[in-house]
Short mmCIF file of C-alpha atoms in Angstrom, two decimals:
data_model
loop_
_atom_site.label_atom_id
_atom_site.label_comp_id
_atom_site.label_asym_id
_atom_site.label_seq_id
_atom_site.Cartn_x
_atom_site.Cartn_y
_atom_site.Cartn_z
CA UNK Z 138 -0.01 0.02 0.00
CA UNK Z 139 1.50 3.34 -1.04
CA UNK Z 140 1.25 6.74 0.42
CA UNK Z 141 -1.88 7.78 -1.49
CA UNK Z 142 -3.83 4.76 -0.06
CA UNK Z 143 -2.56 5.43 3.42
CA UNK Z 144 -3.30 9.18 3.54
CA UNK Z 145 -6.66 9.15 1.87
CA UNK Z 146 -7.94 7.22 4.95
CA UNK Z 147 -7.43 10.17 7.33
CA UNK Z 148 -7.90 13.92 7.49
CA UNK Z 149 -4.59 15.70 6.85
CA UNK Z 150 -3.48 17.43 10.06
CA UNK Z 151 -3.36 21.25 9.76
CA UNK Z 152 -0.14 23.16 9.61
CA UNK Z 153 -0.52 25.36 12.76
CA UNK Z 154 1.49 28.55 12.79
CA UNK Z 155 3.81 27.99 15.69
CA UNK Z 156 4.82 31.64 15.72
CA UNK Z 157 1.36 32.46 16.93
CA UNK Z 158 1.43 30.37 20.10
CA UNK Z 159 2.13 31.38 23.69
CA UNK Z 160 1.75 29.82 27.15
CA UNK Z 161 0.78 31.26 30.63
CA UNK Z 162 1.29 29.32 33.80
CA UNK Z 163 0.94 29.81 37.58
CA UNK Z 164 4.49 28.54 38.14
CA UNK Z 165 7.18 30.47 39.99
CA UNK Z 166 9.96 31.97 37.98
CA UNK Z 167 12.56 29.64 36.21
CA UNK Z 168 11.80 26.35 37.90
CA UNK Z 169 14.42 23.54 37.74
CA UNK Z 170 11.64 20.95 38.11
CA UNK Z 171 8.06 21.41 37.08
CA UNK Z 172 5.23 20.25 39.40
CA UNK Z 173 3.12 17.25 38.50
CA UNK Z 174 0.23 18.61 36.33
CA UNK Z 175 -2.92 18.79 38.34
CA UNK Z 176 -5.87 21.18 38.83
CA UNK Z 177 -3.77 23.27 41.22
CA UNK Z 178 -1.02 23.91 38.70
CA UNK Z 179 -2.55 25.22 35.57
CA UNK Z 180 -1.13 26.36 32.32
CA UNK Z 181 -2.99 27.83 29.35
CA UNK Z 182 -1.86 27.65 25.75
CA UNK Z 183 -2.95 30.55 23.47
CA UNK Z 184 -3.30 30.61 19.69
CA UNK Z 185 -3.08 34.36 19.18
CA UNK Z 186 -5.53 35.56 21.76
CA UNK Z 187 -7.62 32.38 21.69
CA UNK Z 188 -7.30 30.02 24.68
CA UNK Z 189 -10.53 28.19 23.98
CA UNK Z 190 -9.01 24.81 23.54
CA UNK Z 191 -9.19 21.24 24.61
CA UNK Z 192 -6.03 19.77 26.24
CA UNK Z 193 -5.73 16.00 26.05
CA UNK Z 194 -2.97 13.95 27.72
CA UNK Z 195 -1.41 11.61 25.12
CA UNK Z 196 1.35 9.99 27.10
CA UNK Z 197 3.19 10.25 30.42
CA UNK Z 198 6.80 9.04 31.11
CA UNK Z 199 9.36 9.48 33.80
CA UNK Z 200 10.53 12.81 32.41
CA UNK Z 201 7.27 14.50 31.51
CA UNK Z 202 3.81 14.54 29.87
CA UNK Z 203 2.84 14.95 26.26
CA UNK Z 204 -0.44 16.75 25.44
CA UNK Z 205 -2.48 17.31 22.33
CA UNK Z 206 -3.84 20.89 22.34
CA UNK Z 207 -6.77 21.38 19.99
CA UNK Z 208 -8.50 24.76 19.57
CA UNK Z 209 -12.25 24.90 18.74
CA UNK Z 210 -13.29 24.47 15.18
CA UNK Z 211 -13.13 27.42 12.92
CA UNK Z 212 -14.77 28.38 9.61
CA UNK Z 213 -11.42 28.61 8.02
CA UNK Z 214 -10.56 26.20 5.31
CA UNK Z 215 -7.38 25.01 3.73
CA UNK Z 216 -7.74 23.92 0.08
CA UNK Z 217 -11.45 23.55 0.74
CA UNK Z 218 -11.03 21.27 3.82
CA UNK Z 219 -12.40 22.57 7.19
CA UNK Z 220 -9.49 22.54 9.65
CA UNK Z 221 -8.81 22.73 13.36
CA UNK Z 222 -5.55 23.99 14.87
CA UNK Z 223 -3.65 21.43 16.87
CA UNK Z 224 -0.22 21.17 18.34
CA UNK Z 225 1.72 18.77 20.59
CA UNK Z 226 2.81 20.33 23.86
CA UNK Z 227 5.53 18.84 25.96
CA UNK Z 228 5.30 19.34 29.70
CA UNK Z 229 8.61 18.32 31.33
CA UNK Z 230 8.32 17.24 35.00
CA UNK Z 231 12.04 16.88 35.29
CA UNK Z 232 14.88 18.78 33.60
CA UNK Z 233 12.76 21.45 31.88
CA UNK Z 234 15.85 22.85 30.14
CA UNK Z 235 16.93 19.45 28.55
CA UNK Z 236 15.17 19.71 25.20
CA UNK Z 237 15.49 23.51 24.91
CA UNK Z 238 19.25 22.99 25.54
CA UNK Z 239 19.46 20.33 22.84
CA UNK Z 240 17.66 22.60 20.38
CA UNK Z 241 19.90 25.69 20.99
CA UNK Z 242 23.26 23.82 21.58
CA UNK Z 243 23.03 20.87 19.14
CA UNK Z 244 20.63 21.85 16.37
CA UNK Z 245 21.54 25.53 16.41
CA UNK Z 246 18.65 26.47 13.99
CA UNK Z 247 18.74 23.25 11.99
CA UNK Z 248 15.12 22.20 11.20
CA UNK Z 249 15.49 20.08 8.02
CA UNK Z 250 13.75 16.69 8.32
CA UNK Z 251 12.57 17.36 11.89
CA UNK Z 252 8.91 17.73 12.77
CA UNK Z 253 8.37 21.52 12.99
CA UNK Z 254 9.02 22.60 16.56
CA UNK Z 255 9.59 25.70 18.66
CA UNK Z 256 10.51 26.65 22.16
CA UNK Z 257 8.06 28.89 23.90
CA UNK Z 258 8.21 30.43 27.42
CA UNK Z 259 5.56 31.37 29.90
CA UNK Z 260 5.41 34.82 31.43
CA UNK Z 261 8.13 33.87 33.98
CA UNK Z 262 10.61 32.47 31.42
CA UNK Z 263 9.90 28.86 31.98
CA UNK Z 264 10.47 26.84 28.74
CA UNK Z 265 8.20 24.43 26.94
CA UNK Z 266 8.57 22.72 23.55
CA UNK Z 267 5.72 22.56 21.06
CA UNK Z 268 5.50 20.65 17.76
CA UNK Z 269 3.22 20.25 14.84
CA UNK Z 270 0.87 17.29 15.15
CA UNK Z 271 1.92 14.34 13.01
CA UNK Z 272 -0.34 11.88 11.25
CA UNK Z 273 1.39 8.99 13.00
CA UNK Z 274 4.73 7.25 13.24
CA UNK Z 275 6.43 4.47 11.28
CA UNK Z 276 4.90 1.84 13.58
CA UNK Z 277 1.45 3.05 12.39
CA UNK Z 278 2.63 2.89 8.71
CA UNK Z 279 3.79 -0.63 9.12
CA UNK Z 280 0.31 -1.73 10.09
CA UNK Z 281 -0.69 -0.89 6.47
CA UNK Z 282 1.84 -3.54 5.31
CA UNK Z 283 3.56 -1.23 2.89
CA UNK Z 284 5.30 -2.57 -0.16
CA UNK Z 285 8.99 -3.30 -0.34
CA UNK Z 286 9.43 -0.35 -2.69
CA UNK Z 287 7.72 1.92 -0.17
CA UNK Z 288 9.85 0.66 2.71
CA UNK Z 289 13.04 1.25 0.68
CA UNK Z 290 11.89 4.70 -0.12
CA UNK Z 291 11.60 5.48 3.59
CA UNK Z 292 15.00 3.96 4.23
CA UNK Z 293 16.45 6.12 1.49
CA UNK Z 294 14.83 9.33 2.92
CA UNK Z 295 16.06 8.70 6.50
CA UNK Z 296 19.55 7.48 5.43
CA UNK Z 297 19.97 10.81 3.45
CA UNK Z 298 18.77 12.78 6.39
CA UNK Z 299 21.15 10.95 8.78
CA UNK Z 300 24.07 11.70 6.38
CA UNK Z 301 23.08 15.40 6.31
CA UNK Z 302 23.00 15.51 10.04
CA UNK Z 303 26.41 13.68 10.41
CA UNK Z 304 28.00 16.29 8.12
CA UNK Z 305 27.13 18.75 10.93
CA UNK Z 306 28.36 16.03 13.41
CA UNK Z 307 24.85 15.59 14.82
CA UNK Z 308 23.31 12.20 15.51
CA UNK Z 309 19.75 11.15 16.08
CA UNK Z 310 20.40 8.80 18.93
CA UNK Z 311 17.15 7.06 20.00
CA UNK Z 312 16.44 5.31 16.69
CA UNK Z 313 13.19 3.38 16.77
CA UNK Z 314 10.03 3.52 14.62
CA UNK Z 315 8.04 5.39 17.34
CA UNK Z 316 10.42 8.27 16.97
CA UNK Z 317 10.09 8.50 13.17
CA UNK Z 318 7.01 10.45 12.19
CA UNK Z 319 4.95 11.09 9.08
CA UNK Z 320 2.50 13.74 7.99
CA UNK Z 321 -0.03 13.26 5.24
CA UNK Z 322 0.06 16.15 2.73
CA UNK Z 323 -1.66 17.18 -0.53
CA UNK Z 324 -0.14 18.65 -3.58
CA UNK Z 325 -1.98 20.10 -6.62
CA UNK Z 326 -1.41 18.05 -9.79
CA UNK Z 327 -2.28 18.58 -13.40
CA UNK Z 328 -5.94 19.40 -13.77
CA UNK Z 329 -6.33 20.84 -10.31
CA UNK Z 330 -6.80 17.55 -8.43
CA UNK Z 331 -5.05 16.69 -5.17
CA UNK Z 332 -2.65 13.81 -4.71
CA UNK Z 333 -2.00 12.59 -1.24
CA UNK Z 334 1.56 11.93 -0.20
CA UNK Z 335 3.66 11.62 2.96
CA UNK Z 336 6.36 13.75 4.52
CA UNK Z 337 8.79 12.02 6.86
CA UNK Z 338 10.41 13.57 9.95
CA UNK Z 339 12.42 12.79 13.08
CA UNK Z 340 10.12 13.36 16.06
CA UNK Z 341 11.97 13.38 19.33
CA UNK Z 342 13.88 16.68 19.48
CA UNK Z 343 15.56 15.64 22.76
CA UNK Z 344 17.22 12.59 20.99
CA UNK Z 345 19.64 14.73 19.01
CA UNK Z 346 23.35 14.88 20.20
CA UNK Z 347 26.61 16.19 18.99
CA UNK Z 348 29.79 14.15 18.37
CA UNK Z 349 31.53 13.83 21.68
CA UNK Z 350 28.45 14.23 23.80
CA UNK Z 351 27.86 11.63 26.50
CA UNK Z 352 26.03 8.52 25.24
CA UNK Z 353 23.19 7.44 27.40
CA UNK Z 354 21.61 3.94 27.90
CA UNK Z 355 19.49 3.47 24.72
CA UNK Z 356 17.49 0.35 23.99
CA UNK Z 357 20.20 -1.14 21.87
CA UNK Z 358 23.89 -0.02 21.84
CA UNK Z 359 26.79 -1.33 19.77
CA UNK Z 360 29.10 -3.64 21.75
CA UNK Z 361 31.96 -1.10 21.51
CA UNK Z 362 29.95 1.76 23.01
CA UNK Z 363 32.50 4.15 24.31
CA UNK Z 364 30.23 6.35 26.33
CA UNK Z 365 30.56 9.18 23.76
CA UNK Z 366 28.67 9.81 20.55
CA UNK Z 367 30.95 8.98 17.60
CA UNK Z 368 30.90 7.83 13.96
CA UNK Z 369 30.42 4.17 14.92
CA UNK Z 370 27.31 5.04 16.97
CA UNK Z 371 25.91 7.04 14.03
CA UNK Z 372 26.55 3.97 11.69
CA UNK Z 373 24.81 1.69 14.19
CA UNK Z 374 21.67 4.04 14.20
CA UNK Z 375 21.52 3.54 10.36
CA UNK Z 376 21.18 -0.19 10.84
CA UNK Z 377 18.53 0.26 13.55
CA UNK Z 378 16.59 2.51 11.22
CA UNK Z 379 16.47 -0.14 8.48
CA UNK Z 380 15.32 -3.05 10.71
CA UNK Z 381 12.71 -0.75 12.14
CA UNK Z 382 11.32 -0.14 8.53
CA UNK Z 383 11.18 -3.86 8.03
CA UNK Z 384 9.68 -4.52 11.57
CA UNK Z 385 12.36 -7.13 12.46
CA UNK Z 386 12.05 -8.47 15.96
CA UNK Z 387 14.58 -9.06 18.62
CA UNK Z 388 15.12 -9.27 22.37
CA UNK Z 389 16.97 -6.40 24.02
CA UNK Z 390 20.48 -7.25 24.91
CA UNK Z 391 21.11 -7.32 28.61
CA UNK Z 392 22.82 -4.12 29.47
CA UNK Z 393 23.34 -5.20 33.01
CA UNK Z 394 26.06 -7.60 31.90
CA UNK Z 395 28.03 -5.08 29.85
CA UNK Z 396 31.11 -5.46 32.10
CA UNK Z 397 31.00 -9.25 31.84
CA UNK Z 398 29.50 -10.50 28.54
CA UNK Z 399 27.55 -7.85 26.77
CA UNK Z 400 28.87 -8.96 23.36
CA UNK Z 401 27.59 -12.47 23.94
CA UNK Z 402 24.14 -11.18 24.99
CA UNK Z 403 24.13 -8.72 22.00
CA UNK Z 404 24.93 -11.48 19.52
CA UNK Z 405 22.44 -14.05 20.86
CA UNK Z 406 19.56 -11.71 21.64
CA UNK Z 407 19.93 -9.09 18.97
CA UNK Z 408 22.13 -9.88 16.08
CA UNK Z 409 21.34 -13.53 15.37
CA UNK Z 410 17.54 -12.99 15.29
CA UNK Z 411 18.07 -9.94 13.09
CA UNK Z 412 20.30 -11.83 10.68
CA UNK Z 413 17.97 -14.74 10.26
CA UNK Z 414 14.99 -12.38 9.62
CA UNK Z 415 16.98 -10.19 7.29
CA UNK Z 416 17.46 -12.97 4.78
CA UNK Z 417 13.75 -13.69 4.77
CA UNK Z 418 12.48 -10.07 4.54
CA UNK Z 419 15.13 -7.85 3.03
CA UNK Z 420 15.51 -9.02 -0.51
CA UNK Z 421 17.67 -6.17 -1.80
CA UNK Z 422 21.12 -7.70 -1.39
CA UNK Z 423 22.91 -4.30 -0.93
CA UNK Z 424 20.56 -3.10 1.68
CA UNK Z 425 20.61 -6.40 3.60
CA UNK Z 426 24.40 -6.82 3.54
CA UNK Z 427 25.04 -3.24 4.49
CA UNK Z 428 22.47 -3.48 7.35
CA UNK Z 429 24.11 -6.63 8.77
CA UNK Z 430 27.48 -4.91 8.60
CA UNK Z 431 26.16 -1.81 10.35
CA UNK Z 432 24.77 -3.98 13.26
CA UNK Z 433 27.66 -6.53 13.40
CA UNK Z 434 28.89 -7.68 16.80
CA UNK Z 435 32.45 -7.02 15.45
CA UNK Z 436 33.20 -3.32 15.50
CA UNK Z 437 35.68 -3.71 12.72
CA UNK Z 438 32.75 -3.91 10.32
CA UNK Z 439 31.95 -0.30 11.20
CA UNK Z 440 35.51 0.92 11.84
CA UNK Z 441 36.29 0.63 8.16
CA UNK Z 442 33.10 2.37 6.94
CA UNK Z 443 32.23 5.97 6.43
CA UNK Z 444 28.67 7.18 6.89
CA UNK Z 445 28.71 8.27 3.25
CA UNK Z 446 29.62 4.77 2.07
CA UNK Z 447 26.92 3.15 4.16
CA UNK Z 448 24.24 5.59 2.96
CA UNK Z 449 25.26 4.95 -0.67
CA UNK Z 450 24.45 1.26 -0.33
CA UNK Z 451 21.12 1.98 1.45
CA UNK Z 452 20.09 4.21 -1.40
CA UNK Z 453 20.46 1.10 -3.65
#
């Protein structure tokens, strides 16, 4: 199933003008830890002067809460389609400055291939991160059982984006399908009709890091993880991206045994299941061989590669 068939099943999310958003809270000035959201700690999100919205909690983790903010329906239309204005609002319970710091220190104004985002501050200077609403993530796309051609197009898009980021020595570290987003879009074609398509984005702004930054405990790490973001880590994320697109399954390596036998756990629980599935599902030889090299238990398979070489093979 291609992008047209996927996107015609859902209303295309509006493109909300992030420049027109503001937030007001009852927090003290410049908090280092935000209070748990409850009726006694309120915040309001304004679109222009309009704060008549519905705020719905989408997810809560150890570091914060993600909300969908939707303003009441308007009579405005976009290409003849009635639209609402919606955004994703991130409420950080701990480390409010973490994502804003990543945006200003790592990305430094770089927005290409990232879901549109912005830092906004309340009247006291406390920061929040807002984003455009996506249609879904790659996990949702895989439920449509996309064709091999469509999967490989997504691989090519993200591989090219990873290369562009690496040229700035930036790595998207938490590589998994849930963090890779898509938006349905329309474009006018000959005769004035609309053709649905898909735009692909990285979604977790806090998952970007610069070369040399500290590496944290992600779901899967290469056996030679040095504790710092480096070229090998970037190459490994390319491999993780591919197996995510093909929905290959594995057990997470036991990180608690890193000092004893992490390589053994990595090979048994991660690499061997991936290798077996790769031969069944990834029919393009260049993509399959490069993916297995990127994810190899032997770091030498990555040491002798450049990111450009790896991406070249993934573009098939």
